[in-house]
Tab-separated table of C-alpha atoms and ligand atoms in Angstrom:
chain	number	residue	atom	x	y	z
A	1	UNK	CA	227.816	3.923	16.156
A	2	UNK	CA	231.519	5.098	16.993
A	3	UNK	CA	232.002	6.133	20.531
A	4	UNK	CA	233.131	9.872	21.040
A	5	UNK	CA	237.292	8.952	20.922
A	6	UNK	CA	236.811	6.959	17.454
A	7	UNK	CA	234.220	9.543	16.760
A	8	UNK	CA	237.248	12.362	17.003
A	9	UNK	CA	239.306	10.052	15.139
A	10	UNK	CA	237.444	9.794	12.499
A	11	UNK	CA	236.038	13.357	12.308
A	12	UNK	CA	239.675	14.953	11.514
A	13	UNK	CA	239.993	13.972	8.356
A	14	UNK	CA	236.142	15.473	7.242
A	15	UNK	CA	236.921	18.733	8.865
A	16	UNK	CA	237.878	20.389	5.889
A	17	UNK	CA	235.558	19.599	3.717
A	18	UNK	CA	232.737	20.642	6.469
A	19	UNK	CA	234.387	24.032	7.060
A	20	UNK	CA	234.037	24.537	3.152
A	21	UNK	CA	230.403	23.500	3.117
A	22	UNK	CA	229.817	26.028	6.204
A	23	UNK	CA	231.312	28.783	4.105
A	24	UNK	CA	229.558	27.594	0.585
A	25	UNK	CA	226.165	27.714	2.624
A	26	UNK	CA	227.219	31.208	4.298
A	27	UNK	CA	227.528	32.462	0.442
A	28	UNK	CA	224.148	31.270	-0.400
A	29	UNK	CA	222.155	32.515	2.026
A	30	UNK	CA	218.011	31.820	2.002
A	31	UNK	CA	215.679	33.966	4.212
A	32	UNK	CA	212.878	32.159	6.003
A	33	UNK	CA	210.499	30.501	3.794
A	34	UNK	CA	212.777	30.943	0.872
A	35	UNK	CA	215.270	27.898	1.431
A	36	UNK	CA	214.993	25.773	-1.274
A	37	UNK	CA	218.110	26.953	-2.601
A	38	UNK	CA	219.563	25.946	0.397
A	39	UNK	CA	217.721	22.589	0.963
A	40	UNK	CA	219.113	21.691	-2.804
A	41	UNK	CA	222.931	22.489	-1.875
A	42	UNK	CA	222.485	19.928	1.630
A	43	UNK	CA	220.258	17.087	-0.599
A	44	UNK	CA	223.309	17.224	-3.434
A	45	UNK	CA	226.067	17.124	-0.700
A	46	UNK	CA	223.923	14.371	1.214
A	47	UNK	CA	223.880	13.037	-1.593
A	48	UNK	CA	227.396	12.662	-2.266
A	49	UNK	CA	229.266	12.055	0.885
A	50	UNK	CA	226.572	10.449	2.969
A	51	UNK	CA	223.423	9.082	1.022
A	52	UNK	CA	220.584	7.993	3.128
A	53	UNK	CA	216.504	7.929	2.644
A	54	UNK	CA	215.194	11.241	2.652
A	55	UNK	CA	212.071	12.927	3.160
A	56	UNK	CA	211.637	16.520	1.340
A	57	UNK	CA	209.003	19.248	1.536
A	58	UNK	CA	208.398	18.932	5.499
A	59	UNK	CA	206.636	22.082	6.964
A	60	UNK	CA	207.961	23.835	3.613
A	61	UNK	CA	211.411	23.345	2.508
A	62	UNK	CA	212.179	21.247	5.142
A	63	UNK	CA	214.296	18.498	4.548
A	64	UNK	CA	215.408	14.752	6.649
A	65	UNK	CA	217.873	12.367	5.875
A	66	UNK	CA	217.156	9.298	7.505
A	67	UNK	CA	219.903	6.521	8.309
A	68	UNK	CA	218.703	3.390	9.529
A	69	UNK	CA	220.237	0.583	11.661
A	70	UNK	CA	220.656	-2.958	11.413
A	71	UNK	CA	217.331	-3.731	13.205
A	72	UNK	CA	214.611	-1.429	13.680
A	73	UNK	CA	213.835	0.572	16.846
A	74	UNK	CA	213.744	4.082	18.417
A	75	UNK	CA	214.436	6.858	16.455
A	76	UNK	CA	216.730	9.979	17.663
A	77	UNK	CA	215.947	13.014	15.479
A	78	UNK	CA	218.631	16.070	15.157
A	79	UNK	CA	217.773	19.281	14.155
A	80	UNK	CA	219.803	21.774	12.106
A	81	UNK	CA	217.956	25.269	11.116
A	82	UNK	CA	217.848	25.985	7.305
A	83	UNK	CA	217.434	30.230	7.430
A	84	UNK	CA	219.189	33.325	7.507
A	85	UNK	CA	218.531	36.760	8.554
A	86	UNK	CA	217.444	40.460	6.321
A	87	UNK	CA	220.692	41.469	7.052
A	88	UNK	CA	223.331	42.848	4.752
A	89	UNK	CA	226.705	41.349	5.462
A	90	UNK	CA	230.388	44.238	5.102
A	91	UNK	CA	231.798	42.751	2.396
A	92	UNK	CA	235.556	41.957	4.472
A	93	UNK	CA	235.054	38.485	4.879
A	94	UNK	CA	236.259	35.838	2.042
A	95	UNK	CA	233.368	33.579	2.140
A	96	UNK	CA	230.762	37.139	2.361
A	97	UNK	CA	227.112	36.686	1.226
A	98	UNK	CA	226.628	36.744	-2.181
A	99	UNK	CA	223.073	37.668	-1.472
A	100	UNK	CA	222.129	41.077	-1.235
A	101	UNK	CA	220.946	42.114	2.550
A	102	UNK	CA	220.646	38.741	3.229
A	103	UNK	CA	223.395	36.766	5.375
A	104	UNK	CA	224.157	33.925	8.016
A	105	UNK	CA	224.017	36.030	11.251
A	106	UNK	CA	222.924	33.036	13.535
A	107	UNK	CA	225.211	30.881	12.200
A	108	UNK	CA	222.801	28.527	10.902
A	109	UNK	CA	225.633	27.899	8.076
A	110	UNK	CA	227.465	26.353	11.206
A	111	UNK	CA	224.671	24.440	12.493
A	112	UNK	CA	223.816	22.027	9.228
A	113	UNK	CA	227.441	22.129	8.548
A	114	UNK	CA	227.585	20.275	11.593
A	115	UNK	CA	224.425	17.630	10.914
A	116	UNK	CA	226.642	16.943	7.257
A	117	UNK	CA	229.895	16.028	9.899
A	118	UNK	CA	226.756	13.587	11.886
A	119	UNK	CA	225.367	12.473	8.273
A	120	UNK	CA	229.010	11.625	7.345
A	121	UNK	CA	229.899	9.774	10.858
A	122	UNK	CA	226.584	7.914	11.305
A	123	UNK	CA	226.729	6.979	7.394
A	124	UNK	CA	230.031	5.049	7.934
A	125	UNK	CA	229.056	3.450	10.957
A	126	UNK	CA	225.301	3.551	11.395
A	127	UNK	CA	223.028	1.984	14.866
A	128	UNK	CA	222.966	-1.118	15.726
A	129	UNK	CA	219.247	-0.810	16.502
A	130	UNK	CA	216.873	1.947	15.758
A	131	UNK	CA	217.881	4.857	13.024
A	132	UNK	CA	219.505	8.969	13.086
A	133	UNK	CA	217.332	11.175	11.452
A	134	UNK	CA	219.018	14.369	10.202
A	135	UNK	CA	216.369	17.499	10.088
A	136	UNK	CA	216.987	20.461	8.400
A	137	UNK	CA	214.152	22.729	9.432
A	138	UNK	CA	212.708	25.945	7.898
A	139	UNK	CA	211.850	28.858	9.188
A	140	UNK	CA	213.075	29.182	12.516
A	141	UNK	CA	213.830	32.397	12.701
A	142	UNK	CA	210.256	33.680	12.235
A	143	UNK	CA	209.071	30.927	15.019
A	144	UNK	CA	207.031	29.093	12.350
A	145	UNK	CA	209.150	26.366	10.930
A	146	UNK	CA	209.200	23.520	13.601
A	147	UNK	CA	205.388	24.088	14.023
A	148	UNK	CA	204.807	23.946	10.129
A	149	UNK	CA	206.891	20.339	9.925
A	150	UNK	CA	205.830	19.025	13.217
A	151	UNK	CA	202.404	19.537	11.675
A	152	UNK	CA	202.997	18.459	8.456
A	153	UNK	CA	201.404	14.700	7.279
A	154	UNK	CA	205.136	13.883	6.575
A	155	UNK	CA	206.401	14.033	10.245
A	156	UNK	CA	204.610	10.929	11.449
A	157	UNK	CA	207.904	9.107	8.714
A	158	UNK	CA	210.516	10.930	10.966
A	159	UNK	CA	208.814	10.681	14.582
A	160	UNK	CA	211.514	10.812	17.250
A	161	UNK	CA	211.739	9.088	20.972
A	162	UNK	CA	214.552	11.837	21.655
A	163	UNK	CA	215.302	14.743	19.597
A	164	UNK	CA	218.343	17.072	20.378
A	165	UNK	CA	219.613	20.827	18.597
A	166	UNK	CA	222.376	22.917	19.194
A	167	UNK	CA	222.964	26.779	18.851
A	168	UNK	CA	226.314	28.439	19.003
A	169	UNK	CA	227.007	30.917	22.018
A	170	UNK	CA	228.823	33.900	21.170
A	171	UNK	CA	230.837	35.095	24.457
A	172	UNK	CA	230.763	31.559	26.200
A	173	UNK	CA	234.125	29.267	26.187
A	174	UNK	CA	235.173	28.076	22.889
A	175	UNK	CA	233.463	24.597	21.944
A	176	UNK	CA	232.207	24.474	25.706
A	177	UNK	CA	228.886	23.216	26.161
A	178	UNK	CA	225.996	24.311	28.188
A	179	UNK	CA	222.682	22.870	28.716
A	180	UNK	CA	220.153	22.844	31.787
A	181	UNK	CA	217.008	20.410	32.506
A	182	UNK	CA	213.789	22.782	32.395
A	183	UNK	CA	213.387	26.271	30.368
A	184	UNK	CA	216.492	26.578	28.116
A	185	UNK	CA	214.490	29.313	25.868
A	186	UNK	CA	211.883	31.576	26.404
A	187	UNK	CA	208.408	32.065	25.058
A	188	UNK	CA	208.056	35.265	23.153
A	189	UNK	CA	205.178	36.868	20.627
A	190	UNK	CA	204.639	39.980	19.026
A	191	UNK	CA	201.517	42.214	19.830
A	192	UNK	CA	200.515	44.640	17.163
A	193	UNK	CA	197.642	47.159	18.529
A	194	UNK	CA	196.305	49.944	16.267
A	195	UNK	CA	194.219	52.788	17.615
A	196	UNK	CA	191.482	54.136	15.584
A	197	UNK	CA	190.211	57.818	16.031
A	198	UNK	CA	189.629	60.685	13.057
A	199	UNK	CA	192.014	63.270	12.350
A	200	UNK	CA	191.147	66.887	11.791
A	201	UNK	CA	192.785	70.126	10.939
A	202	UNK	CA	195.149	71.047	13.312
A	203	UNK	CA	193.689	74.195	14.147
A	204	UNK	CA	190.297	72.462	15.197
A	205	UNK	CA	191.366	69.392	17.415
A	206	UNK	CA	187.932	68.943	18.840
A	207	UNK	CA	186.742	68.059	15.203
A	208	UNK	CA	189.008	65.026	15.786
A	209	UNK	CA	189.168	62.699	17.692
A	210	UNK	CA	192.924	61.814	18.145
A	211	UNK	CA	194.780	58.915	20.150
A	212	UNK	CA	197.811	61.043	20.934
A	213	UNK	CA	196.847	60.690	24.855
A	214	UNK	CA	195.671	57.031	25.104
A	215	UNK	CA	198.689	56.286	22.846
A	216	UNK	CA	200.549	58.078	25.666
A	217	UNK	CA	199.394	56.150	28.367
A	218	UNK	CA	199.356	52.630	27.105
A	219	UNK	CA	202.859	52.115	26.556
A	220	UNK	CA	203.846	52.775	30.363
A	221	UNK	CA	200.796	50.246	30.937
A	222	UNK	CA	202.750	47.539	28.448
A	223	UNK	CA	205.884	48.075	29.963
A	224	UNK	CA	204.538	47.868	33.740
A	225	UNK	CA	202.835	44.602	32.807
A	226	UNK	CA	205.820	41.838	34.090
A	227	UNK	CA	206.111	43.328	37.715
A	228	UNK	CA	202.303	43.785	37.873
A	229	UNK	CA	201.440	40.562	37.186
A	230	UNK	CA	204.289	37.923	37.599
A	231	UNK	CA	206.787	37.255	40.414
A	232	UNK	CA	210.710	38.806	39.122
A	233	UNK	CA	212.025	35.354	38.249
A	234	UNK	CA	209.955	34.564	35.677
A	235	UNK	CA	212.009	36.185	32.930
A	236	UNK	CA	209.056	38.447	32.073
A	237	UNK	CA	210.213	41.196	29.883
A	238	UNK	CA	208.276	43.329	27.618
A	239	UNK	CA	209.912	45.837	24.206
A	240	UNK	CA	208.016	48.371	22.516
A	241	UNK	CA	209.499	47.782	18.791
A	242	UNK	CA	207.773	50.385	17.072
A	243	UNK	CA	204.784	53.047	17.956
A	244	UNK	CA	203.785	55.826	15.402
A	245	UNK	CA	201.035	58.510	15.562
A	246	UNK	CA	199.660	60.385	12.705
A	247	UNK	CA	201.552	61.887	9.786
A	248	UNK	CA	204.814	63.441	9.985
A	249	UNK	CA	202.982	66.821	9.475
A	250	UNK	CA	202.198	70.504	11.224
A	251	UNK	CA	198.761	70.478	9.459
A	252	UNK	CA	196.589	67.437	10.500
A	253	UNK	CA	195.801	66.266	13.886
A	254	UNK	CA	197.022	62.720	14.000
A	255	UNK	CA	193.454	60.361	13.814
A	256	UNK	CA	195.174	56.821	14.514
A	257	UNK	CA	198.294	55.146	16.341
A	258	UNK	CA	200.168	51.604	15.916
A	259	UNK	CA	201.973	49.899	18.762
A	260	UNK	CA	204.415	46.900	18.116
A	261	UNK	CA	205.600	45.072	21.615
A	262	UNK	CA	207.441	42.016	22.011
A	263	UNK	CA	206.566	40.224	25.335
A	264	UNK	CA	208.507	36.961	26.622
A	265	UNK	CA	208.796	34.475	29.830
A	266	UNK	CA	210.478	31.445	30.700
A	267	UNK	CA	207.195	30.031	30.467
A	268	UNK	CA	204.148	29.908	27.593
A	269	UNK	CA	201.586	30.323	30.322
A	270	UNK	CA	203.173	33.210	31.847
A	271	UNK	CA	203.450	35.068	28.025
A	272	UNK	CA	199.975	33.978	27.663
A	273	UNK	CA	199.026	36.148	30.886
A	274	UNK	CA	200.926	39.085	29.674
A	275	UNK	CA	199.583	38.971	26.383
A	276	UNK	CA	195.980	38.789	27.169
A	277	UNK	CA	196.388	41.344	29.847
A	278	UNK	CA	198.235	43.861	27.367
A	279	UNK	CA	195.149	43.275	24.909
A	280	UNK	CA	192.897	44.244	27.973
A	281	UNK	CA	194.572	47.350	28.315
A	282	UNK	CA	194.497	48.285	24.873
A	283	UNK	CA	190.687	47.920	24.714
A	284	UNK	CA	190.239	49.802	27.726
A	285	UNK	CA	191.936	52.483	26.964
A	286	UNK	CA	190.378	52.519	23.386
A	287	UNK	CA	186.919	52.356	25.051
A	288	UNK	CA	187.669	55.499	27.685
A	289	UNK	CA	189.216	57.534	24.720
A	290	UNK	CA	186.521	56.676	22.065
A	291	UNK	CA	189.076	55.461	19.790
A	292	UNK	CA	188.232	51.815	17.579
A	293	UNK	CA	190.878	49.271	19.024
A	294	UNK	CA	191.968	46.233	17.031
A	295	UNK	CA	195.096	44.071	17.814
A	296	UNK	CA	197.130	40.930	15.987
A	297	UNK	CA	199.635	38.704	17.465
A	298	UNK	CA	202.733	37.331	15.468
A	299	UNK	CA	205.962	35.676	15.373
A	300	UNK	CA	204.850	33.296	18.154
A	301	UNK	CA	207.825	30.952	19.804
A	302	UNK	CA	206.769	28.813	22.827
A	303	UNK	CA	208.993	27.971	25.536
A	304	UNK	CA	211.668	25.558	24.780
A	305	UNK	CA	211.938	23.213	27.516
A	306	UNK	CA	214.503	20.471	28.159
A	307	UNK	CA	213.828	17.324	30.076
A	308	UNK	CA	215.455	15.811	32.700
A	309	UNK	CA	217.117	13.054	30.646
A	310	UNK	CA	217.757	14.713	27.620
A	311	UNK	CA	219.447	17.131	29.354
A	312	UNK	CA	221.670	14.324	30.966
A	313	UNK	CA	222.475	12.962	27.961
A	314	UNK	CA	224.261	16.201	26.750
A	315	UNK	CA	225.902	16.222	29.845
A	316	UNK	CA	226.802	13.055	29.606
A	317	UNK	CA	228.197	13.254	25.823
A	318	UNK	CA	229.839	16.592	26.503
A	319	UNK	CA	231.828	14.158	29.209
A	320	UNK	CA	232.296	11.454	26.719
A	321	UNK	CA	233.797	14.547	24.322
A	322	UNK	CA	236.216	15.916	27.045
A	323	UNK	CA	234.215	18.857	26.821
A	324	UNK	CA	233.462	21.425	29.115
A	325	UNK	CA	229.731	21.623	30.634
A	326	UNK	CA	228.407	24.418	32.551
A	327	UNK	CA	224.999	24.933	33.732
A	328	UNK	CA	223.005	27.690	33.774
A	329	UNK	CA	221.608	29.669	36.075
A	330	UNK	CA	217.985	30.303	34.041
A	331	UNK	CA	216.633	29.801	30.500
A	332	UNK	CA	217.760	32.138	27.874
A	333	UNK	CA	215.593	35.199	27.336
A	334	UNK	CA	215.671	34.500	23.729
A	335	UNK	CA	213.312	32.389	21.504
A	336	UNK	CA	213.652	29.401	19.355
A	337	UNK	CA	210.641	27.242	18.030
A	338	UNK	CA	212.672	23.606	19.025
A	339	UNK	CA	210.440	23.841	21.815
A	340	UNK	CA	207.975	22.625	19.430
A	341	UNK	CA	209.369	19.378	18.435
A	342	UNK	CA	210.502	18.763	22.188
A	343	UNK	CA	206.704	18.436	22.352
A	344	UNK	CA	206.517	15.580	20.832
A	345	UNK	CA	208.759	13.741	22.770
A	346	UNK	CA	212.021	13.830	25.076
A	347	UNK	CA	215.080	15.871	24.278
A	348	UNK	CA	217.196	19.082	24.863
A	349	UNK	CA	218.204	21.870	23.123
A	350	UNK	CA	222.128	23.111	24.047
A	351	UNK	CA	224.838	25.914	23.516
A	352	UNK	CA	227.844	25.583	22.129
A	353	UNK	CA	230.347	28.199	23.032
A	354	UNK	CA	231.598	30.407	20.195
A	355	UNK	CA	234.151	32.421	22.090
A	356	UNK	CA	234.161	35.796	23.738
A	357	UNK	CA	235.388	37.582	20.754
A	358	UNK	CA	232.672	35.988	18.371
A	359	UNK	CA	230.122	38.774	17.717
A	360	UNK	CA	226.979	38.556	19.188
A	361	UNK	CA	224.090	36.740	17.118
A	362	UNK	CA	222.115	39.046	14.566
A	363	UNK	CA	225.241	41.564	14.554
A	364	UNK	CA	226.299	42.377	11.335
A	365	UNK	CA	229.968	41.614	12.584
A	366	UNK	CA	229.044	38.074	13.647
A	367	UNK	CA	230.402	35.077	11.597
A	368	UNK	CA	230.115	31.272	12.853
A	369	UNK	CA	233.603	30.153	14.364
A	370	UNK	CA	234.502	26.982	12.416
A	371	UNK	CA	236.873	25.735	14.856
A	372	UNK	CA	234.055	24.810	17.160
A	373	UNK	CA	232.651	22.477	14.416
A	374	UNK	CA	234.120	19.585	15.671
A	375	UNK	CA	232.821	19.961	19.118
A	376	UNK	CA	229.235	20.120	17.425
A	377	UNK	CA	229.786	17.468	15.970
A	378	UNK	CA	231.164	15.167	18.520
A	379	UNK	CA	228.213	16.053	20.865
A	380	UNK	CA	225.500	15.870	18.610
A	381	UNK	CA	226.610	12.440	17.518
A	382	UNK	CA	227.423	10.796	20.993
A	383	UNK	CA	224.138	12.369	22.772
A	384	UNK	CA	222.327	10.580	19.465
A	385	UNK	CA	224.100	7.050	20.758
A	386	UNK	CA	223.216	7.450	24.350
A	387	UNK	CA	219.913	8.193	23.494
A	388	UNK	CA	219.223	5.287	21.319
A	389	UNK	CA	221.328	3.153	24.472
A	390	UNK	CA	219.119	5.009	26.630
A	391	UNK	CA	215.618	3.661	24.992
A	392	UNK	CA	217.648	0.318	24.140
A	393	UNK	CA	217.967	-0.560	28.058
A	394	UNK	CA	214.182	0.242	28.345
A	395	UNK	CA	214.644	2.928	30.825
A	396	UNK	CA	213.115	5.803	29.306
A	397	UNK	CA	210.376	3.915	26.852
A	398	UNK	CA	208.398	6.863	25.498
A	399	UNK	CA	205.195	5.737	27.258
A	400	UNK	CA	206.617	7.082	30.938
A	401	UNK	CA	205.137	10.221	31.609
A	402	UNK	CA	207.644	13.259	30.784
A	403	UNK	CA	209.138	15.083	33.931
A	404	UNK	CA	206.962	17.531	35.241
B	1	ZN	ZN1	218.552	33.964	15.084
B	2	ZN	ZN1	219.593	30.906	15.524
């Protein structure tokens, strides 16, 4: 594979053609579970510029392009998200949604644009050893996708020894990148909690029997839940997204309540506590109020954790890039479902800065920066070479246990 300076080289010329596939995919947007259109655009380009084995359908409309080396042996997977957002996109922009209320607001557009700039580097000069899978997963933004492929039959063709992803940071240096061993992402899930009472004329409350009060009361107990039960560095945070009571009426005393909350920590066990206990609560306040209580979790993301050498490998290919590399101080506080395919074996997840006047991610404002393509690129493909040197020398075989 070309080292990061030929890499460069050999990346200027492709640049153009990469910045108009970012803005042909930011046109086209698919929502979650709806990205075959999408998946069709990347398999025609693939198809085109950089044809390699693919494998289609995974977890959904998943898709992997597969480029093999000389000789067999490991395999480094990258991962590229296939969604967009329910968000309607201001019409300023020249490359603006064509898609009603649906639009490219975590610049997922950027993030396969930059696996085609891999697909077209690897495809000209391709491993020595072992093979560069390309994965273009569905679904992420609903926390489902990497699940649904890692579980899918298919994955066992693609199975990694490293696997790496990127997501653009709006207000951190241009086309710097930042990566830390441990938590990189938190562990988040929804909690929806309805309360159950009767409602009654408004004039005879006591015919009721409403959950205005234990309504009241348990969303002070969801949001004390963090400092009551975890120590202040855990990244423990819990939202109330939604709560309603009733009918929107003078007339009828309200006879049932809904609660949305979304709860996250740095780590799965520690969202598992507050979880649990915020379902505790729920029943006992349903139980000292008389009111039914039933609850349903959603939108589950586990904890996306780096290890040890994957995260030196960015480091190290961010160094190879002339890039800048911070660290960070603590894992994100948002979610992202790699964390599921980093459980199947060793890798990172990273930033790349997108500037500090990018708009932040899920603004309607926001639109990917191409002019940090490149450094995608480069890093992506030289942390896919060191890992594949990395399993080559023999001293990370995948049978060591991971770093605690
Ligand atoms: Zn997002
Ligand atoms: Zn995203």
């Amino acid at each position: 594979m070309f080292g990061a300076e030929a890499a460069r080289r050999a990346l200027a010329q492709e640049l153009p053609a990469l910045t108009e596939l970012r803005r042909a995919l930011h046109r086209t947007p698919s929502l979650s579970d709806e990205e075959q259109p999408t998946a069709e655009r990347l398999l025609a380009w693939l198809g085109e510029h950089a044809p390699a084995r693919t494998v289609r359908g995974l977890g959904g409309a998943g898709i992997a392009a597969v480029y093999d080396g000389a000789e067999p042996g490991p395999t480094v997977l990258l991962r590229a998200e296939l969604d967009a957002l329910p968000i309607a996109e201001p019409g300023h922009l020249a490359h603006a949604s064509q898609i009603p209320g649906v639009s490219h607001k975590c610049g997922h557009d950027g993030h396969m644009a930059i696996l085609a700039g891999v697909a077209k580097l690897v495809s000209r000069s391709p491993p020595a050893k072992g093979r560069v899978v390309l994965l273009f997963q569905p679904a992420e933004e609903t926390g489902t996708g990497a699940r649904a492929v890692v579980q899918d039959p298919k994955f066992a063709e693609i199975a990694p020894d490293y696997a790496f992803a990127l997501h653009n940071l709006p207000g951190y240096p241009k086309a710097s990148i930042a990566v830390r061993a441990g938590a990189f992402a938190a562990a988040s899930e929804g909690l929806e909690i309805w309360l159950a009472g009767a409602s009654s004329h408004a004039s005879e409350p006591h015919l009721g029997k409403s959950p205005a009060l234990a309504l009241s009361q348990l969303i002070p107990a969801l949001l004390a839940l963090p400092a009551q039960l975890l120590p202040m560095d855990t990244g423990a945070a819990v939202a109330i997204t939604h709560a309603n009571l009733g009918e929107p009426s003078f007339g009828i005393a309200a006879g049932k309540a809904r609660v949305q909350t979304t709860m996250r920590s740095s780590e799965t066990a520690d969202l598992e506590r507050l979880m649990t206990a915020a379902e505790r609560a729920a029943e006992g306040l349903g139980a000292a109020h008389g009111l039914e209580v039933t609850h349903a979790r959603h939108d589950r993301f586990g904890a996306t954790a780096n290890d040890d050498d994957g995260a030196r490998i960015v480091r190290e290919a961010a160094k190879a890039c002339g890039l800048a590399c911070e660290g960070l101080p603590g894992p994100f506080p948002w979610s992202e479902d790699f964390g599921e395919i980093l459980g199947t074996c060793r890798g990172a997840m990273f930033g790349v800065g997108a500037g500090p006047s990018c708009a932040p991610l899920h603004n309607e404002e926001y639109d990917f920066p191409d002019d940090i393509l490149e450094s995608g690129v480069l890093t992506m493909t030289t942390a896919a070479s060191l890992a594949l040197a990395d399993e080559w020398a023999g001293r990370t075989p995948r049978d060591l246990p991971r770093a605690p």
